[in-house]
PDB file of C-alpha atoms in Angstrom:
ATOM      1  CA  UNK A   1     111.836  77.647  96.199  1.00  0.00           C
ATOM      2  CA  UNK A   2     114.118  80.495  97.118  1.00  0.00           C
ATOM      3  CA  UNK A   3     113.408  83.927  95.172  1.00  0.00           C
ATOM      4  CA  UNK A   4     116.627  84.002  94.320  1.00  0.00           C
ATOM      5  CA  UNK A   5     119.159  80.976  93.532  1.00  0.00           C
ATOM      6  CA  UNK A   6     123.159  81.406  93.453  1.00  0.00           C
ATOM      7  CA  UNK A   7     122.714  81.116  89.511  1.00  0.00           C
ATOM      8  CA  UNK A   8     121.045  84.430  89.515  1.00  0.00           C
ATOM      9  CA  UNK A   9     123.197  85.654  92.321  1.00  0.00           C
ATOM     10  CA  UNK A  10     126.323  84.988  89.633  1.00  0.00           C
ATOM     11  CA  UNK A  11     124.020  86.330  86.888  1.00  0.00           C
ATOM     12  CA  UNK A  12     123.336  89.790  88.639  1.00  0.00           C
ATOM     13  CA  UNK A  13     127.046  90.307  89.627  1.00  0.00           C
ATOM     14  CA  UNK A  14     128.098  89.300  85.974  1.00  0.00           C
ATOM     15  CA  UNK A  15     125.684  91.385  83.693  1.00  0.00           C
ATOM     16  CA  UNK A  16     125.827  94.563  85.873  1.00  0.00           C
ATOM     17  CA  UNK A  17     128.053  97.337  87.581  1.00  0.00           C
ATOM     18  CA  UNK A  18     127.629  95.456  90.946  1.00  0.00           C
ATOM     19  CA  UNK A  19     131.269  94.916  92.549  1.00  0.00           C
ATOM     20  CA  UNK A  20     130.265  93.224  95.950  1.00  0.00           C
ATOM     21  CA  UNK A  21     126.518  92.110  96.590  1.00  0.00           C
ATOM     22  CA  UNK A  22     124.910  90.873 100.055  1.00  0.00           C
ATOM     23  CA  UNK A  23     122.350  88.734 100.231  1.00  0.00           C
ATOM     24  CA  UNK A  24     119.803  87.599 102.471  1.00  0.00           C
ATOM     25  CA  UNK A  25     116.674  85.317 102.428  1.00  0.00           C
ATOM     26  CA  UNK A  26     115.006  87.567 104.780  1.00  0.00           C
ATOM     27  CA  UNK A  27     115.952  90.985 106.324  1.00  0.00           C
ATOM     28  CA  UNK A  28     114.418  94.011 108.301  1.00  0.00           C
ATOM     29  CA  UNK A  29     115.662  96.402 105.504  1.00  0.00           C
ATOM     30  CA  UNK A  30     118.186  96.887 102.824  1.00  0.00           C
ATOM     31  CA  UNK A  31     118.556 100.445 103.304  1.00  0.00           C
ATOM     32  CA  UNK A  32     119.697 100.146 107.384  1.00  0.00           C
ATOM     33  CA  UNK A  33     121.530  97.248 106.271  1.00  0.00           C
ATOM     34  CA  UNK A  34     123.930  99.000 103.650  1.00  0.00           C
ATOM     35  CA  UNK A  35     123.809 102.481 106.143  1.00  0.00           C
ATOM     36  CA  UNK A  36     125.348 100.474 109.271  1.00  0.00           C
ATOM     37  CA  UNK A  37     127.446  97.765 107.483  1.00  0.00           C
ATOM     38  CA  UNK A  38     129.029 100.085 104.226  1.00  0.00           C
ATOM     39  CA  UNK A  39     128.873 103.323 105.414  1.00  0.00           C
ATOM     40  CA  UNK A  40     131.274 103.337 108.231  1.00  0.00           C
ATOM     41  CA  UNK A  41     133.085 106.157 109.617  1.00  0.00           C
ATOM     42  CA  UNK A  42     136.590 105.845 107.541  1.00  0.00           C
ATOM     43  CA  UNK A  43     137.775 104.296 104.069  1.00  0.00           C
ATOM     44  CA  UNK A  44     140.107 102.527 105.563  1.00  0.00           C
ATOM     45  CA  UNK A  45     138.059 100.722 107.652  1.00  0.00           C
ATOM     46  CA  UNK A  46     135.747  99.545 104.780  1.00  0.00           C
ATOM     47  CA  UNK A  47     136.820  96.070 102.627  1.00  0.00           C
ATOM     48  CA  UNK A  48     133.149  96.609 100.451  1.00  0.00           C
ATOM     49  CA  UNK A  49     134.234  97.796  96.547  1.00  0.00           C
ATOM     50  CA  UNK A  50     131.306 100.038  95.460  1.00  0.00           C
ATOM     51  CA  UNK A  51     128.883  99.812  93.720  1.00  0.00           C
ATOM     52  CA  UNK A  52     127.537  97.464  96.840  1.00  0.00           C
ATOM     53  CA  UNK A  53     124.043  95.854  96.479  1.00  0.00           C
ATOM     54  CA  UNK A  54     122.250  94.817  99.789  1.00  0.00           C
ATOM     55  CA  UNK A  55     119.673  92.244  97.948  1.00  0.00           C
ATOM     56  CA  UNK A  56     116.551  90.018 100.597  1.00  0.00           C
ATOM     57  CA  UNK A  57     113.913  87.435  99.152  1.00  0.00           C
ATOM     58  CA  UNK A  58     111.947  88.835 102.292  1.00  0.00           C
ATOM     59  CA  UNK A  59     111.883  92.667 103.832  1.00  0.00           C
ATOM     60  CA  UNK A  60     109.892  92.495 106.975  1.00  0.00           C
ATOM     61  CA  UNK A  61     110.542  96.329 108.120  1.00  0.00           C
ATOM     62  CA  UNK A  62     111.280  98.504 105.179  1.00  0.00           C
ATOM     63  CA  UNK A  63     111.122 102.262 105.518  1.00  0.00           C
ATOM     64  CA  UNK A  64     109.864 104.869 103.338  1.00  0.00           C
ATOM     65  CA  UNK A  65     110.141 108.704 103.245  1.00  0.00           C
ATOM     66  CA  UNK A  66     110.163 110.167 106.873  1.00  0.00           C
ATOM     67  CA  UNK A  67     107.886 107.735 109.053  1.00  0.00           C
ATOM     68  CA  UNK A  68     106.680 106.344 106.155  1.00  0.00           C
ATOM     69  CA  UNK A  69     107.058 102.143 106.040  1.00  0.00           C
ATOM     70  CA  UNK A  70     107.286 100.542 102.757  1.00  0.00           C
ATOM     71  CA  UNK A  71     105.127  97.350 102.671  1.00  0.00           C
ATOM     72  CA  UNK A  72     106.229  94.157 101.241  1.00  0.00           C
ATOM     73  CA  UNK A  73     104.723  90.932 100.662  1.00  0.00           C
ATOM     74  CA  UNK A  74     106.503  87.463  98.706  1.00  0.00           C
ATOM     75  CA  UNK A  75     106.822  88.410  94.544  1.00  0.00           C
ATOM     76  CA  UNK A  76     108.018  91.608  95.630  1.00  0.00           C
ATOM     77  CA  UNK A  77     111.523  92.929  94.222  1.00  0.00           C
ATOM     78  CA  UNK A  78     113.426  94.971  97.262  1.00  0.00           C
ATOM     79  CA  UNK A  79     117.014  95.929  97.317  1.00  0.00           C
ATOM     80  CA  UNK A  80     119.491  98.817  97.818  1.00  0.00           C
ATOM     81  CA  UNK A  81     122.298 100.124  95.411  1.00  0.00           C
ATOM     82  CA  UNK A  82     125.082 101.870  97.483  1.00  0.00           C
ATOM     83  CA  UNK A  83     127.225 103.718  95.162  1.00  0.00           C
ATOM     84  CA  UNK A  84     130.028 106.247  95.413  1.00  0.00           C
ATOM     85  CA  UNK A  85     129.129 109.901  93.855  1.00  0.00           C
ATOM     86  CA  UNK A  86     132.308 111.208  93.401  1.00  0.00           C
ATOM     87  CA  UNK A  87     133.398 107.580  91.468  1.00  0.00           C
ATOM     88  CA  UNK A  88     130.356 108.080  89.373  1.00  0.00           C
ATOM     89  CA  UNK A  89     131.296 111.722  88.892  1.00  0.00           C
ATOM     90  CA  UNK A  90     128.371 113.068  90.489  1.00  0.00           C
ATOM     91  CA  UNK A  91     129.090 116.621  92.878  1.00  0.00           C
ATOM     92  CA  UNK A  92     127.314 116.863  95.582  1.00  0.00           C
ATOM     93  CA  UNK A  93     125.410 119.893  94.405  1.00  0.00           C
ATOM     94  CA  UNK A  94     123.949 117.375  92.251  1.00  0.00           C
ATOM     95  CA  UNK A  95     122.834 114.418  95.046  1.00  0.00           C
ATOM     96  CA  UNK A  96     118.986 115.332  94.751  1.00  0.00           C
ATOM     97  CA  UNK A  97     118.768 114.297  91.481  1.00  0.00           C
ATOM     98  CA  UNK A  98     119.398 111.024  92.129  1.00  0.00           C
ATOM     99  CA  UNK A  99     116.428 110.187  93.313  1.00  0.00           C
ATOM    100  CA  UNK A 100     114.942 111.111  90.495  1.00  0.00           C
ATOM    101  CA  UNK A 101     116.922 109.562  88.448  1.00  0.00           C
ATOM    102  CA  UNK A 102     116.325 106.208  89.910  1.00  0.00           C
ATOM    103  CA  UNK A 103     112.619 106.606  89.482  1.00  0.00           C
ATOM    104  CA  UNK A 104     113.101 107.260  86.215  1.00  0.00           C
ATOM    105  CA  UNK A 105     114.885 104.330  85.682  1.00  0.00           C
ATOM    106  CA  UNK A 106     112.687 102.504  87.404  1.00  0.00           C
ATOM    107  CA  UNK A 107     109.560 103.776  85.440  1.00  0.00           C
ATOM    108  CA  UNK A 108     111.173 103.269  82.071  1.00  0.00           C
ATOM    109  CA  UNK A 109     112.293  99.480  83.433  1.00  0.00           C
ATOM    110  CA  UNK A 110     108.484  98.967  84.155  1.00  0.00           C
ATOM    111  CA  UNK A 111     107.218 100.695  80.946  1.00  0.00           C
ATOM    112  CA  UNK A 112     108.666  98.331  79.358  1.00  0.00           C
ATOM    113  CA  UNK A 113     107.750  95.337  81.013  1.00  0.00           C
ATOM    114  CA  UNK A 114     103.557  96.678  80.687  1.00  0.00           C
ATOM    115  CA  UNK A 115     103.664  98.371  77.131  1.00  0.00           C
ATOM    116  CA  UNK A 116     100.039  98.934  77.241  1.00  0.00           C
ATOM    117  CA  UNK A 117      99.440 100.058  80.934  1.00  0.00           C
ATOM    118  CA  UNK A 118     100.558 104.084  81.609  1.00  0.00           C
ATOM    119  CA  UNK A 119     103.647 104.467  83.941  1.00  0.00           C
ATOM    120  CA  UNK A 120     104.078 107.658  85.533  1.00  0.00           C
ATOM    121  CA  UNK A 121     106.467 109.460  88.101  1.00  0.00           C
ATOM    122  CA  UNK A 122     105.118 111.481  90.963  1.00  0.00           C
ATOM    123  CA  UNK A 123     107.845 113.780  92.547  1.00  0.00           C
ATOM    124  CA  UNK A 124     110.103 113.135  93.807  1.00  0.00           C
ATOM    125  CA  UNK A 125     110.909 109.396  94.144  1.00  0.00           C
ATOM    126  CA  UNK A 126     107.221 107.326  93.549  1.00  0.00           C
ATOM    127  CA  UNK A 127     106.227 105.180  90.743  1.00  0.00           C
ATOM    128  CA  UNK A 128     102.782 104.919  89.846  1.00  0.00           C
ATOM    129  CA  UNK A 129     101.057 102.118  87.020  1.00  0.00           C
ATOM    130  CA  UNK A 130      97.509 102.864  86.020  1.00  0.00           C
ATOM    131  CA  UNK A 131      96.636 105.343  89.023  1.00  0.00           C
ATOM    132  CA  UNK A 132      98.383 103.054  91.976  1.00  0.00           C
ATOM    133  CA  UNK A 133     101.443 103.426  93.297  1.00  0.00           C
ATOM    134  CA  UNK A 134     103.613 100.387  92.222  1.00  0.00           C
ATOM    135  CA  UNK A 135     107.460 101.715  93.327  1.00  0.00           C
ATOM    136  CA  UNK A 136     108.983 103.608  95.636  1.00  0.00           C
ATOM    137  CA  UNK A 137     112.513 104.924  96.308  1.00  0.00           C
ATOM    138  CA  UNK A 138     114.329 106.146  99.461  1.00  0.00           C
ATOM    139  CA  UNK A 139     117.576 107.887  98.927  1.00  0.00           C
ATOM    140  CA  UNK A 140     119.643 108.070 101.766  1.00  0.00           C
ATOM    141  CA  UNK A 141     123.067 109.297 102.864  1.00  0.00           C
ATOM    142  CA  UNK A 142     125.617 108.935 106.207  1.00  0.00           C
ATOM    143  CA  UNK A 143     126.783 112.518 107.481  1.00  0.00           C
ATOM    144  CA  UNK A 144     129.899 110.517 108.329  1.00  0.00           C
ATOM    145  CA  UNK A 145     130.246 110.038 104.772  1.00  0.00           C
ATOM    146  CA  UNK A 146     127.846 112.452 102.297  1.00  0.00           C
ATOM    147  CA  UNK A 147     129.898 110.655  99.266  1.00  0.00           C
ATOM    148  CA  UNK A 148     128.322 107.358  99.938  1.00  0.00           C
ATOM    149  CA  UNK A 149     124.639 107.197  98.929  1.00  0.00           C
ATOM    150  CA  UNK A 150     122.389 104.335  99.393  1.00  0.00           C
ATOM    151  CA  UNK A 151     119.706 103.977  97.127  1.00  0.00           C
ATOM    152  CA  UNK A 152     116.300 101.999  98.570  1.00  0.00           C
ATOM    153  CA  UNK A 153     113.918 100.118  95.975  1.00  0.00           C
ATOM    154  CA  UNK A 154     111.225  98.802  95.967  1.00  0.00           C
ATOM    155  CA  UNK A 155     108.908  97.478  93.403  1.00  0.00           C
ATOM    156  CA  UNK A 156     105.511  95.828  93.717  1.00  0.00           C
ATOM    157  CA  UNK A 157     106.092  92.953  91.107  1.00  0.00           C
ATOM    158  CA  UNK A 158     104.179  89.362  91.417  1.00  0.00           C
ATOM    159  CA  UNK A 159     103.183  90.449  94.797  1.00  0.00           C
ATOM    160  CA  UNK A 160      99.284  90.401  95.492  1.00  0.00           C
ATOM    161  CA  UNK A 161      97.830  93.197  97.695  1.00  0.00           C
ATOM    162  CA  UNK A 162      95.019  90.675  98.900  1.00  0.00           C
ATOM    163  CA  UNK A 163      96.774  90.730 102.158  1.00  0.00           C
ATOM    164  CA  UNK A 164      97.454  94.224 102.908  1.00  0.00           C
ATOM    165  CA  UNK A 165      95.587  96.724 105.030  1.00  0.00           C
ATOM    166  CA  UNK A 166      92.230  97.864 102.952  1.00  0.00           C
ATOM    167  CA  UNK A 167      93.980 101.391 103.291  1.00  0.00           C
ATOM    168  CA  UNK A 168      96.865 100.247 101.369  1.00  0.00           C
ATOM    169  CA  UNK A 169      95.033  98.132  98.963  1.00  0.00           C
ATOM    170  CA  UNK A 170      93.070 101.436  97.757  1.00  0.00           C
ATOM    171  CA  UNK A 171      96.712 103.141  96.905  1.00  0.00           C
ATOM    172  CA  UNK A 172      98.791 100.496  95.630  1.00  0.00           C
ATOM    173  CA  UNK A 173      99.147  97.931  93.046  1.00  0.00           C
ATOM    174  CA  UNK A 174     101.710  95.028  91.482  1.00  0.00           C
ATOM    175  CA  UNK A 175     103.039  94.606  88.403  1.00  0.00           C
ATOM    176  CA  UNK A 176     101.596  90.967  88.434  1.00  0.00           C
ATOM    177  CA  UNK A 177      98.011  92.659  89.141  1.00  0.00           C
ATOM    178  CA  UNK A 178      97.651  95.394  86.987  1.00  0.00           C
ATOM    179  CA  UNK A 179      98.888  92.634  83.842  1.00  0.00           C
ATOM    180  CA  UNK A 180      98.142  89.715  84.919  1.00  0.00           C
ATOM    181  CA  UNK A 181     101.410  88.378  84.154  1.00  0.00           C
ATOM    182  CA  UNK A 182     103.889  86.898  86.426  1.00  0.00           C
ATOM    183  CA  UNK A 183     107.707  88.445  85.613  1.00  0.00           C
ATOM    184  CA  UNK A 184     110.965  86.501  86.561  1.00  0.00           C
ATOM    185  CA  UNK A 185     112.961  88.602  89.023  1.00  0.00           C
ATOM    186  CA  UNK A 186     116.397  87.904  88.601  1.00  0.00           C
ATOM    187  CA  UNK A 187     116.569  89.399  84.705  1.00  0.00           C
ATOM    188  CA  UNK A 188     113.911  92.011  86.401  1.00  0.00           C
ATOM    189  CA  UNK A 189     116.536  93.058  88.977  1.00  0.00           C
ATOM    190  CA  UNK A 190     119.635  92.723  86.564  1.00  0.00           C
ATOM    191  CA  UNK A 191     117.185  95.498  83.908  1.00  0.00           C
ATOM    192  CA  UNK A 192     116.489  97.390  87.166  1.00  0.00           C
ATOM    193  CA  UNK A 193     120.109  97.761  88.266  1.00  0.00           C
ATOM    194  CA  UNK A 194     121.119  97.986  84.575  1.00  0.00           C
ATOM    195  CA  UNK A 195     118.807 101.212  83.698  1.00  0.00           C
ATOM    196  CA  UNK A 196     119.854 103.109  87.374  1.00  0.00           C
ATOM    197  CA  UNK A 197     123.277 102.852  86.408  1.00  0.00           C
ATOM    198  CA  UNK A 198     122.940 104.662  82.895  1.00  0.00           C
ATOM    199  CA  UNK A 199     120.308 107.089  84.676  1.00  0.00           C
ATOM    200  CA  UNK A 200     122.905 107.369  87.269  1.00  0.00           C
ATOM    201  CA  UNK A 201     125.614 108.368  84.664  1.00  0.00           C
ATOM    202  CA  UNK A 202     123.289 111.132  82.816  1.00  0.00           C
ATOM    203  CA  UNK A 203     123.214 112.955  86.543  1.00  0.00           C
ATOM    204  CA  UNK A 204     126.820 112.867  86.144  1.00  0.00           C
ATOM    205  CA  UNK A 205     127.469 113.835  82.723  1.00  0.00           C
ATOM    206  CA  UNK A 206     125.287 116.497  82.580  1.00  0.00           C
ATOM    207  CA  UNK A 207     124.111 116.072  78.658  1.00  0.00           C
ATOM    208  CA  UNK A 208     120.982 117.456  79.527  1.00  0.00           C
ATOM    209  CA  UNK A 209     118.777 114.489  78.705  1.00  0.00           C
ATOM    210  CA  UNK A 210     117.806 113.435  82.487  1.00  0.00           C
ATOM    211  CA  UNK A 211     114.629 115.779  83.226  1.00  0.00           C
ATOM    212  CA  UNK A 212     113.203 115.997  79.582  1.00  0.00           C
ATOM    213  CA  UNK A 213     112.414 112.455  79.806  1.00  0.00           C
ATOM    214  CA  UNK A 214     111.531 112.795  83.530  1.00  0.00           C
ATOM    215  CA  UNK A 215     108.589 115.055  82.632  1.00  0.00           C
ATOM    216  CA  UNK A 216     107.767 113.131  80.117  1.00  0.00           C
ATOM    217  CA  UNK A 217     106.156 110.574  82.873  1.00  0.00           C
ATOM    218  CA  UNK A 218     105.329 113.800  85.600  1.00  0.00           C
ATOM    219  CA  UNK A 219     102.166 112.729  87.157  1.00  0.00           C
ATOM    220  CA  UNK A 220     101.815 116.070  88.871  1.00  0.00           C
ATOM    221  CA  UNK A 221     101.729 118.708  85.721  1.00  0.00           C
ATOM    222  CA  UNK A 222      99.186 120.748  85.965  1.00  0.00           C
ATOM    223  CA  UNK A 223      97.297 118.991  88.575  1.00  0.00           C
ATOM    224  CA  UNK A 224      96.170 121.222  92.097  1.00  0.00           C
ATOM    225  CA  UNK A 225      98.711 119.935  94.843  1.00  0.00           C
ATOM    226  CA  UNK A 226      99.270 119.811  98.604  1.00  0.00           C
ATOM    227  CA  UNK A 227     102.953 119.756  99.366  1.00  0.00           C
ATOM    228  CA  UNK A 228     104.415 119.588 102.538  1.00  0.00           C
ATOM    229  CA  UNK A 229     107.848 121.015 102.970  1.00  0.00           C
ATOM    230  CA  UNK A 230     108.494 119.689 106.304  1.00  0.00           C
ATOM    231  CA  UNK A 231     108.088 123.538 107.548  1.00  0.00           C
ATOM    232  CA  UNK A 232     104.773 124.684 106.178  1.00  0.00           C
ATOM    233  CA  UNK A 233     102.272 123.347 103.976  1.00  0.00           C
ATOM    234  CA  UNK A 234     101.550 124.668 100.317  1.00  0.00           C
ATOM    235  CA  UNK A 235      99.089 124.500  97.826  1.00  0.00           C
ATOM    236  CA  UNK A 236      99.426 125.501  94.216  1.00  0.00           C
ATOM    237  CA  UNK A 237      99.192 124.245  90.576  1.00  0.00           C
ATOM    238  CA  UNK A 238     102.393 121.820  89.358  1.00  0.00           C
ATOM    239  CA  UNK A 239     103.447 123.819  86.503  1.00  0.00           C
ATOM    240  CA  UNK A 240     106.326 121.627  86.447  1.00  0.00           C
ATOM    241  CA  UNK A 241     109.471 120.153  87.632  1.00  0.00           C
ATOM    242  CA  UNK A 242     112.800 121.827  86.302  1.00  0.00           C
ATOM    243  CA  UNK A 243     115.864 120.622  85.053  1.00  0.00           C
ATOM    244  CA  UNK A 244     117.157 120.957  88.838  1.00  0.00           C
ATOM    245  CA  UNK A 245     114.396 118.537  90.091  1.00  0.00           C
ATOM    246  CA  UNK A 246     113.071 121.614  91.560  1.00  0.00           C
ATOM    247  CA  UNK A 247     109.037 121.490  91.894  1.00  0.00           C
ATOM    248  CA  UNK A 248     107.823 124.481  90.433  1.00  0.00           C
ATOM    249  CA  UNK A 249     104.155 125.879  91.996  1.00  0.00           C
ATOM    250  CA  UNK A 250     102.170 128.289  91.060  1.00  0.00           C
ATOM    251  CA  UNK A 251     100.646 129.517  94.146  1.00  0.00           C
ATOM    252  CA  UNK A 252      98.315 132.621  95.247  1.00  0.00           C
ATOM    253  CA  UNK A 253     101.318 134.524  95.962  1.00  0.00           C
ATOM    254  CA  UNK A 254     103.016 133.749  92.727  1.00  0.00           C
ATOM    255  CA  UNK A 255     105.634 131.258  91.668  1.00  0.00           C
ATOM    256  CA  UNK A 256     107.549 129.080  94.173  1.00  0.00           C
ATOM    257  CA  UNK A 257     110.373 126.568  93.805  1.00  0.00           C
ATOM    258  CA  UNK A 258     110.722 123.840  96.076  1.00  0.00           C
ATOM    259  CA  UNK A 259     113.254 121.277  96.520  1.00  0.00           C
ATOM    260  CA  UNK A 260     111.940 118.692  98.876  1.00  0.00           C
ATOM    261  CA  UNK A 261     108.909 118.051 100.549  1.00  0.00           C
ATOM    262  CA  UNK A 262     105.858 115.540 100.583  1.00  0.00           C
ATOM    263  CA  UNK A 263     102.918 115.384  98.419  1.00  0.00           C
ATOM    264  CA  UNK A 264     100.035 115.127 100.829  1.00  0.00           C
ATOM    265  CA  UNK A 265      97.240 115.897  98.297  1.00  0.00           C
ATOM    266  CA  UNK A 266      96.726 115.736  94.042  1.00  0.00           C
TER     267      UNK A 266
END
């Protein structure tokens, strides 16, 4: 049985902002996918009406943050959203918070879905269900076009980590493992898409209401960290992350305030 039928191919494009959606039983990744095929050099060379999704029953080589690989077995939900910042509104001064918002979507979608299990959001773009990792999301843009953003996710959902690397089976988890309950993924994906775009639209409108409920899920508060900023490592207390998705660390030498960067340690 395929993952995903044409029903629920006409169901996704009909319940959400989606104007033209690829789909593939299998494929390397999403994210490469929608960079080479929708992100080309000139408008005029493009026939794809945004928001695009890039949708596979099957990843076989999806990437994470920097050489990071994002691991993928069958019950697993992957796809990539590439939208249009300026059509959503969205500056570029305020790009990096969509990340952020997506993992908040994300979180809330899967809050939902395990009322009695604790979701939580480590910065900037990882979902995590009672202590694993369950979600990740890899933001991505084409210097030929910095309007065009492609947004990478993927979420552990009936997939088992039986199979995966002991390494991996010690970090992450599935929706389907942590409940015990199997969740259909069409109505899954349509929520998904659903709560990004309204996420998506707070970024733009600026009412103020996108971090508050961020921090509300902020794994990291308070906790003793090891960040890598790609040009030094730090370590500090989380005090928090501001309403500029800033990470803000309390470190030896006093306060710091750090936009990107990798959390090797908390």
């Amino acid at each position: 049985m395929l993952p995903f039928t044409a029903e629920d191919l006409k169901a996704v494009r009909a319940e959400t902002f989606i104007e033209h959606l690829d789909y593939f039983e299998s494929l390397a990744s999403t994210n490469s996918w929608a960079l080479h095929t929708h992100c080309t050099p000139s408008p005029s060379e493009r026939e794809t009406s945004f928001p695009a999704l890039v949708l596979t029953g099957n990843q076989t080589a999806g990437r994470g943050r920097g050489n990071n690989a994002w691991w993928s077995a069958a019950g697993g939900l992957t796809f990539s959203l590439v939208v249009d910042a300026s059509q959503l509104g969205i500056p570029l001064e305020k790009q990096p918070l969509i990340a952020l918002a997506t993992g908040l979507a994300v979180c809330e979608t899967l809050a939902r879905q395990a009322p009695e299990h604790t979701l939580q959001l480590k910065w900037p773009n990882d979902v995590f269900i009672a202590g694993k990792k369950v979600s990740g999301i890899l933001v991505e843009t084409s210097a030929s076009q910095p309007g065009l953003v492609v947004i990478g996710v993927g979420v552990n959902l009936n997939n088992s980590f039986l199979s995966a690397e002991a390494e991996l089976q010690s970090l992450g988890t599935s929706l389907y493992e942590t409940t015990g309950q199997k969740f259909p993924l069409a109505p899954t994906l349509i929520d998904l898409i659903n709560a990004i775009e309204n996420r998506l639209y707070d970024v733009a409108g600026d009412r103020g209401e996108l971090m508050p409920a961020w921090r509300r899920y902020c794994l990291l508060t308070g906790r003793d960290i090891r960040i890598n900023t790609g040009r030094e490592t730090r370590a500090g207390t989380c005090l928090e992350i501001d309403d500029q998705g800033y990470l803000i660390l309390q470190t030896e030498d006093g306060r710091e305030r750090i936009i990107s960067g990798t959390i090797e340690h908390f």
